[in-house]
Short mmCIF file of C-alpha atoms in Angstrom, two decimals:
data_model
loop_
_atom_site.label_atom_id
_atom_site.label_comp_id
_atom_site.label_asym_id
_atom_site.label_seq_id
_atom_site.Cartn_x
_atom_site.Cartn_y
_atom_site.Cartn_z
CA ALA Y 8 124.53 -70.96 -1.22
CA GLN Y 9 122.07 -68.23 -0.22
CA GLU Y 10 118.58 -69.25 0.81
CA GLU Y 11 115.72 -68.34 -1.51
CA GLU Y 12 113.71 -65.23 -0.52
CA PRO Y 13 110.28 -66.17 0.87
CA THR Y 14 107.35 -65.25 -1.37
CA PHE Y 15 103.94 -64.04 -0.25
CA THR Y 16 101.11 -64.61 -2.74
CA VAL Y 17 97.36 -63.92 -2.83
CA SER Y 18 95.11 -65.98 -5.10
CA GLY Y 19 91.55 -67.18 -5.23
CA SER Y 20 88.34 -67.38 -7.15
CA ILE Y 21 84.67 -66.45 -7.19
CA ASP Y 22 81.88 -68.39 -8.89
CA ALA Y 23 78.16 -68.16 -9.46
CA TYR Y 24 75.66 -70.37 -11.26
CA PHE Y 25 72.23 -70.73 -12.85
CA ARG Y 26 70.38 -74.08 -12.62
CA ALA Y 27 67.22 -75.35 -14.29
CA ASN Y 28 65.70 -78.74 -13.53
CA LEU Y 29 64.62 -80.32 -16.83
CA SER Y 30 62.77 -83.31 -15.47
CA SER Y 31 61.43 -81.85 -12.23
CA SER Y 32 59.84 -78.68 -10.95
CA ASN Y 33 62.17 -75.77 -10.12
CA MET Y 34 60.29 -75.37 -6.83
CA GLY Y 35 60.60 -77.51 -3.69
CA ASN Y 36 62.79 -80.48 -2.95
CA THR Y 37 63.78 -82.52 -5.98
CA GLY Y 38 65.47 -85.22 -3.93
CA ASP Y 39 68.85 -84.23 -5.40
CA THR Y 40 71.57 -86.26 -3.61
CA SER Y 41 74.43 -84.24 -5.13
CA ILE Y 42 73.78 -81.77 -2.27
CA PHE Y 43 75.46 -78.74 -3.85
CA ALA Y 44 74.11 -76.64 -6.74
CA ASP Y 45 70.65 -78.13 -6.28
CA ASP Y 46 68.83 -74.81 -6.01
CA ALA Y 47 67.08 -73.70 -9.17
CA GLY Y 48 67.64 -70.19 -10.44
CA PHE Y 49 70.70 -67.99 -9.86
CA SER Y 50 72.95 -68.43 -6.85
CA LEU Y 51 76.41 -67.52 -5.55
CA GLY Y 52 78.73 -70.52 -5.31
CA LEU Y 53 81.86 -69.54 -3.46
CA ALA Y 54 84.17 -66.59 -2.82
CA ASN Y 55 87.61 -68.02 -2.07
CA VAL Y 56 90.82 -66.19 -1.15
CA ASN Y 57 94.15 -67.95 -0.52
CA PHE Y 58 97.13 -66.40 1.31
CA SER Y 59 100.41 -68.25 1.17
CA TYR Y 60 103.89 -67.54 2.43
CA GLU Y 61 106.43 -69.90 0.96
CA GLY Y 62 110.05 -70.12 2.09
CA GLU Y 63 112.74 -72.60 1.34
CA LYS Y 64 112.18 -74.36 4.67
CA VAL Y 65 108.92 -73.11 6.20
CA GLY Y 66 105.67 -71.51 5.14
CA PHE Y 67 101.93 -71.39 5.64
CA VAL Y 68 98.65 -71.49 3.68
CA LEU Y 69 95.47 -69.69 4.71
CA ASP Y 70 92.40 -70.57 2.61
CA MET Y 71 89.28 -68.44 3.25
CA ALA Y 72 85.91 -69.40 1.79
CA MET Y 73 82.35 -68.07 2.00
CA GLY Y 74 79.12 -68.66 0.10
CA ASN Y 75 76.71 -71.46 -0.67
CA ARG Y 76 79.40 -73.98 -1.42
CA ALA Y 77 81.17 -73.35 1.92
CA ASP Y 78 77.90 -73.44 3.85
CA VAL Y 79 76.97 -76.86 2.46
CA TYR Y 80 80.38 -78.56 2.48
CA ASN Y 81 82.32 -76.73 5.14
CA GLY Y 82 79.75 -76.03 7.83
CA GLY Y 83 79.76 -72.32 7.04
CA ASN Y 84 83.29 -71.90 8.41
CA LEU Y 85 85.11 -68.88 7.03
CA VAL Y 86 88.46 -70.73 7.25
CA ASN Y 87 88.58 -73.61 4.82
CA GLN Y 88 92.24 -74.51 5.35
CA ALA Y 89 94.98 -73.14 7.59
CA TYR Y 90 98.20 -75.00 8.01
CA MET Y 91 101.96 -74.50 8.39
CA TYR Y 92 104.69 -76.64 6.86
CA TRP Y 93 108.33 -77.35 7.45
CA ASN Y 94 110.61 -78.94 4.85
CA ALA Y 95 112.66 -80.71 7.48
CA THR Y 96 114.90 -82.32 4.81
CA ASP Y 97 114.85 -82.49 1.07
CA LYS Y 98 112.95 -85.78 1.42
CA MET Y 99 110.55 -85.00 4.30
CA THR Y 100 107.84 -82.35 4.79
CA LEU Y 101 105.81 -81.93 7.95
CA GLN Y 102 102.44 -80.15 7.89
CA MET Y 103 100.16 -79.19 10.81
CA GLY Y 104 96.80 -77.44 10.93
CA ARG Y 105 93.46 -77.69 9.21
CA PHE Y 106 93.23 -79.08 5.67
CA ASN Y 107 90.85 -80.71 3.21
CA ASN Y 108 90.64 -84.31 2.14
CA TRP Y 109 93.32 -85.62 -0.25
CA MET Y 110 91.11 -88.44 -1.60
CA GLY Y 111 89.40 -88.28 -5.01
CA TYR Y 112 89.82 -85.57 -7.61
CA GLU Y 113 87.38 -82.93 -6.37
CA ARG Y 114 88.08 -79.93 -4.14
CA LEU Y 115 85.93 -77.28 -2.50
CA SER Y 116 86.81 -74.46 -4.85
CA ALA Y 117 85.13 -74.65 -8.30
CA ALA Y 118 88.32 -73.23 -9.80
CA ASN Y 119 90.11 -76.51 -8.89
CA ASN Y 120 87.49 -78.75 -10.50
CA PHE Y 121 86.65 -79.42 -14.14
CA HIS Y 122 82.96 -80.16 -13.36
CA TYR Y 123 80.84 -77.65 -11.47
CA SER Y 124 78.48 -79.98 -9.61
CA MET Y 125 80.04 -82.38 -7.16
CA SER Y 126 80.12 -86.19 -7.30
CA HIS Y 127 78.13 -88.22 -4.76
CA MET Y 128 81.47 -89.48 -3.43
CA TYR Y 129 82.57 -86.02 -2.48
CA SER Y 130 79.16 -85.29 -1.00
CA PHE Y 131 79.16 -88.27 1.36
CA THR Y 132 82.83 -88.90 2.20
CA ALA Y 133 85.21 -87.22 4.64
CA ARG Y 134 86.14 -83.67 3.76
CA ASN Y 135 87.95 -81.77 6.59
CA PHE Y 136 90.75 -82.65 8.97
CA ASN Y 137 92.79 -81.09 11.76
CA GLY Y 138 96.07 -82.75 12.50
CA LEU Y 139 99.69 -83.52 11.64
CA VAL Y 140 100.89 -84.91 8.31
CA GLY Y 141 104.29 -86.21 7.18
CA ARG Y 142 105.09 -86.56 3.49
CA PHE Y 143 108.20 -88.47 2.31
CA ASP Y 144 109.89 -88.52 -1.07
CA LEU Y 145 110.99 -92.12 -1.60
CA GLY Y 146 112.69 -91.47 -4.94
CA ASN Y 147 111.88 -92.69 -8.50
CA ASP Y 148 108.54 -90.75 -8.37
CA TRP Y 149 107.38 -92.72 -5.27
CA GLY Y 150 105.94 -90.95 -2.23
CA LEU Y 151 104.53 -91.84 1.22
CA GLY Y 152 102.22 -89.88 3.46
CA ILE Y 153 101.09 -90.57 7.04
CA ALA Y 154 98.80 -88.51 9.29
CA LEU Y 155 97.43 -88.31 12.82
CA MET Y 156 94.26 -86.25 13.06
CA ASN Y 157 91.11 -85.48 14.98
CA PRO Y 158 88.04 -87.58 13.98
CA LEU Y 159 86.99 -86.72 10.43
CA ASN Y 160 85.12 -83.39 10.03
CA ASP Y 161 85.96 -82.56 13.66
CA ILE Y 162 87.98 -79.42 12.97
CA GLU Y 163 87.48 -77.28 16.09
CA GLY Y 164 89.10 -79.30 18.88
CA ASN Y 165 88.67 -82.88 19.99
CA GLN Y 166 86.76 -82.63 23.23
CA ASP Y 167 83.68 -84.62 22.09
CA THR Y 168 85.26 -88.13 21.99
CA GLY Y 169 88.98 -87.77 22.63
CA ALA Y 170 89.53 -90.22 19.76
CA TYR Y 171 91.81 -89.70 16.80
CA SER Y 172 91.92 -90.75 13.16
CA VAL Y 173 94.92 -92.05 11.19
CA GLY Y 174 95.57 -91.84 7.49
CA ALA Y 175 98.23 -93.17 5.13
CA GLY Y 176 98.85 -93.18 1.39
CA VAL Y 177 101.44 -94.18 -1.17
CA TRP Y 178 101.78 -92.87 -4.68
CA LYS Y 179 103.84 -93.10 -7.82
CA GLY Y 180 103.33 -90.37 -10.35
CA LYS Y 181 99.61 -89.98 -11.01
CA THR Y 182 98.61 -93.26 -9.31
CA SER Y 183 97.86 -93.44 -5.58
CA VAL Y 184 96.27 -95.62 -2.92
CA SER Y 185 95.28 -94.14 0.44
CA ALA Y 186 93.26 -95.15 3.51
CA LEU Y 187 91.74 -93.47 6.54
CA ALA Y 188 90.46 -94.89 9.81
CA SER Y 189 88.29 -92.55 11.91
CA GLN Y 190 86.65 -93.97 15.05
CA GLU Y 191 84.42 -96.68 13.63
CA SER Y 192 84.56 -95.65 9.97
CA THR Y 193 87.13 -96.57 7.28
CA TYR Y 194 87.83 -95.18 3.81
CA ILE Y 195 89.93 -96.58 0.97
CA ASP Y 196 90.67 -94.52 -2.14
CA PHE Y 197 92.39 -95.42 -5.45
CA LYS Y 198 93.03 -93.00 -8.27
CA THR Y 199 95.07 -92.90 -11.44
CA ALA Y 200 95.27 -90.83 -14.62
CA PHE Y 201 96.89 -91.16 -18.00
CA ASP Y 202 97.14 -89.30 -21.29
CA VAL Y 203 95.76 -91.04 -24.39
CA SER Y 204 97.04 -88.26 -26.62
CA GLU Y 205 98.06 -84.58 -26.32
CA SER Y 206 94.40 -83.57 -26.26
CA PHE Y 207 92.69 -86.55 -24.64
CA SER Y 208 93.14 -87.80 -21.06
CA VAL Y 209 91.37 -90.16 -18.66
CA ALA Y 210 91.28 -90.24 -14.88
CA LEU Y 211 89.86 -93.06 -12.73
CA ASN Y 212 88.75 -93.09 -9.11
CA ALA Y 213 87.40 -95.84 -6.84
CA HIS Y 214 86.36 -95.02 -3.30
CA ILE Y 215 84.98 -97.29 -0.55
CA ALA Y 216 83.50 -96.03 2.74
CA ASP Y 217 82.45 -98.35 5.58
CA TYR Y 218 80.40 -97.08 8.50
CA SER Y 219 79.20 -100.52 9.61
CA GLY Y 220 81.02 -100.19 12.91
CA GLY Y 221 78.81 -97.22 13.84
CA ASP Y 222 77.63 -93.91 12.44
CA ALA Y 223 80.26 -91.98 14.33
CA GLU Y 224 80.06 -88.84 12.17
CA GLY Y 225 76.28 -88.62 12.28
CA TYR Y 226 75.43 -87.69 8.70
CA GLN Y 227 76.08 -90.63 6.44
CA PRO Y 228 73.27 -92.80 5.11
CA GLY Y 229 73.29 -96.54 5.67
CA GLU Y 230 76.40 -98.56 6.31
CA GLY Y 231 78.64 -97.04 3.68
CA PHE Y 232 79.07 -96.80 -0.04
CA THR Y 233 81.22 -97.66 -3.03
CA SER Y 234 81.86 -95.10 -5.76
CA ILE Y 235 83.48 -95.85 -9.11
CA SER Y 236 84.14 -92.90 -11.45
CA ALA Y 237 85.77 -92.23 -14.84
CA TYR Y 238 86.75 -88.77 -15.99
CA PRO Y 239 87.54 -88.62 -19.74
CA GLN Y 240 88.45 -85.17 -21.01
CA ILE Y 241 89.24 -83.79 -24.45
CA LYS Y 242 90.66 -80.40 -25.37
CA SER Y 243 89.15 -79.26 -28.67
CA SER Y 244 90.91 -75.87 -28.86
CA GLU Y 245 93.07 -73.53 -26.81
CA THR Y 246 89.96 -72.11 -25.14
CA MET Y 247 87.51 -75.06 -25.10
CA SER Y 248 87.60 -78.43 -23.28
CA TRP Y 249 84.95 -81.10 -22.85
CA GLY Y 250 84.70 -83.63 -20.04
CA MET Y 251 82.51 -86.39 -18.66
CA ARG Y 252 82.17 -87.63 -15.11
CA LEU Y 253 80.73 -91.11 -15.13
CA GLU Y 254 80.01 -92.05 -11.50
CA TYR Y 255 78.34 -95.24 -10.34
CA MET Y 256 77.43 -94.99 -6.66
CA MET Y 257 76.29 -97.95 -4.51
CA PHE Y 258 74.87 -97.15 -1.04
CA ASP Y 259 74.91 -100.15 1.32
CA SER Y 260 71.75 -100.93 3.29
CA TYR Y 261 70.18 -97.59 2.35
CA ALA Y 262 66.89 -97.45 0.48
CA ASN Y 263 67.17 -101.13 -0.48
CA ASP Y 264 70.81 -100.91 -1.45
CA LEU Y 265 70.36 -97.79 -3.52
CA THR Y 266 72.48 -97.33 -6.65
CA VAL Y 267 72.80 -94.09 -8.64
CA PHE Y 268 74.41 -93.60 -12.03
CA SER Y 269 75.35 -89.97 -12.70
CA PRO Y 270 76.75 -89.11 -16.14
CA THR Y 271 77.70 -85.44 -16.19
CA LEU Y 272 78.81 -83.61 -19.36
CA THR Y 273 80.64 -80.34 -18.79
CA ALA Y 274 82.36 -77.86 -21.11
CA ASN Y 275 85.02 -75.38 -19.99
CA TYR Y 276 85.33 -72.22 -22.13
CA THR Y 277 88.04 -69.85 -20.98
CA VAL Y 278 88.18 -66.15 -21.62
CA GLY Y 279 91.30 -64.88 -19.87
CA ALA Y 280 90.85 -65.62 -16.15
CA LEU Y 281 87.12 -66.39 -16.61
CA THR Y 282 85.90 -69.94 -17.20
CA ILE Y 283 82.34 -70.52 -18.34
CA LYS Y 284 80.97 -73.99 -17.51
CA PRO Y 285 77.71 -75.21 -19.12
CA GLU Y 286 76.84 -78.59 -17.63
CA LEU Y 287 74.18 -81.26 -18.24
CA ARG Y 288 73.75 -83.86 -15.47
CA LEU Y 289 71.60 -86.96 -15.25
CA ASP Y 290 71.07 -88.88 -12.02
CA ALA Y 291 69.44 -92.28 -12.58
CA ALA Y 292 68.63 -94.20 -9.37
CA SER Y 293 67.45 -97.72 -8.67
CA GLU Y 294 64.74 -96.33 -6.37
CA ASP Y 295 62.28 -93.44 -6.77
CA ILE Y 296 64.24 -90.89 -4.69
CA TYR Y 297 63.65 -87.90 -6.99
CA THR Y 298 60.50 -86.07 -8.09
CA ASP Y 299 59.08 -85.30 -11.53
CA ASN Y 300 57.40 -82.12 -12.88
CA ASP Y 301 54.19 -83.09 -11.07
CA GLY Y 302 55.84 -83.67 -7.74
CA ALA Y 303 55.47 -87.43 -7.95
CA ALA Y 304 58.26 -89.85 -7.04
CA ALA Y 305 60.65 -90.62 -9.87
CA GLY Y 306 63.81 -92.56 -10.46
CA GLY Y 307 65.80 -89.88 -12.17
CA LEU Y 308 66.60 -86.19 -12.30
CA THR Y 309 68.06 -84.20 -15.21
CA ALA Y 310 69.36 -80.67 -14.71
CA PHE Y 311 71.21 -78.03 -16.64
CA THR Y 312 73.69 -75.67 -14.94
CA LEU Y 313 75.53 -72.67 -16.32
CA ALA Y 314 78.38 -71.57 -14.07
CA ALA Y 315 80.95 -68.75 -14.27
CA VAL Y 316 84.25 -69.06 -12.37
CA TYR Y 317 86.77 -66.22 -12.19
CA SER Y 318 90.30 -66.99 -10.89
CA PHE Y 319 92.97 -64.56 -9.76
#
C-alpha cells in the first residue's frame, strides 16, 4: 500500500477582551488570583499561529504565541510549543521537544477553552515542559503515557540544577489519571467527562499539587493546593452554548489555609469562525485577599468579561 501524502497546515486564533470589576475599583490591584484577564478595560489576549506537518510516520508541530496571555503564562516566549513525533508502530508514538501540560482541561489558547478566564488550578500548576514522551495504545480504548523531562517550566535547557522530572498517565476514553514528579514537587490529576444528553455534558477535574519538599520552582504559594472543579455545559442552539466552571481551591499553609470558590458562568455564541464569550465570574475567599470599591480589603471579587475569539 502507498504511504499517505504528508499534509502541511496552518491554523490559529486571535482574541481580545473587555473587563469590568463589579465589586472593586477598575484601577489598581484587585488582588485577583486568577492571574490572567485581571486588567480592567480593553486588552489583547493572544495571537496564536500553529504550523503542523503530518505524515504517516513522522511530523512536527510549531505553536507560536504572543500577547498578554503568553506574557503571563508562558514567560513572554514566542514559541509556545515545538515538538516532533514518530509513529514508531501502530501502537507506539514518540514525541520530543517543548510542549504544554496535559493535566486539566484548560490550554493556553482561548480558542481551546470554553471559559475565557483561567482556573486557579491552571494559574498555579505546572504548564510547560521540554522532554521526551512515549504514548502507547493498549487496546480497548486504554492508553499509557510516560515522559522524561527537564524540571517543570524549565524550557530552555537544564543547566540550573541538572535534575529531571518524570511523568506518567493512564486513560480509558474520557477518563484519565496522571502524575508528575519534578525535583521536590509532585502533581496528581484526575479528569473524566460524560454526556447526560445530546445537549448537556459534564466534565470533572481534581488536581493535587504538593510543594512541601521545597519550593523548587520559585513561584508557588505555600506548600501546595488541591483544586476540585466541575464543568457542566448545555447547548441551547446551533450557535449558543452555556457553561459553568465550579472550582473549589484549597491552598495549604498559605494565608491561614486559604480557600477560594470561583463559580464562573460563560456563554459561547458563534458567528462563523468568531466566538463571542460574555462571562460573569465570582471569586469568594476565606480571607480578605481582594479589595472593594473603596480599596478596602474584601473577601470576594465579581467581574464581567466580554471576549471575542477568532479561529482560522
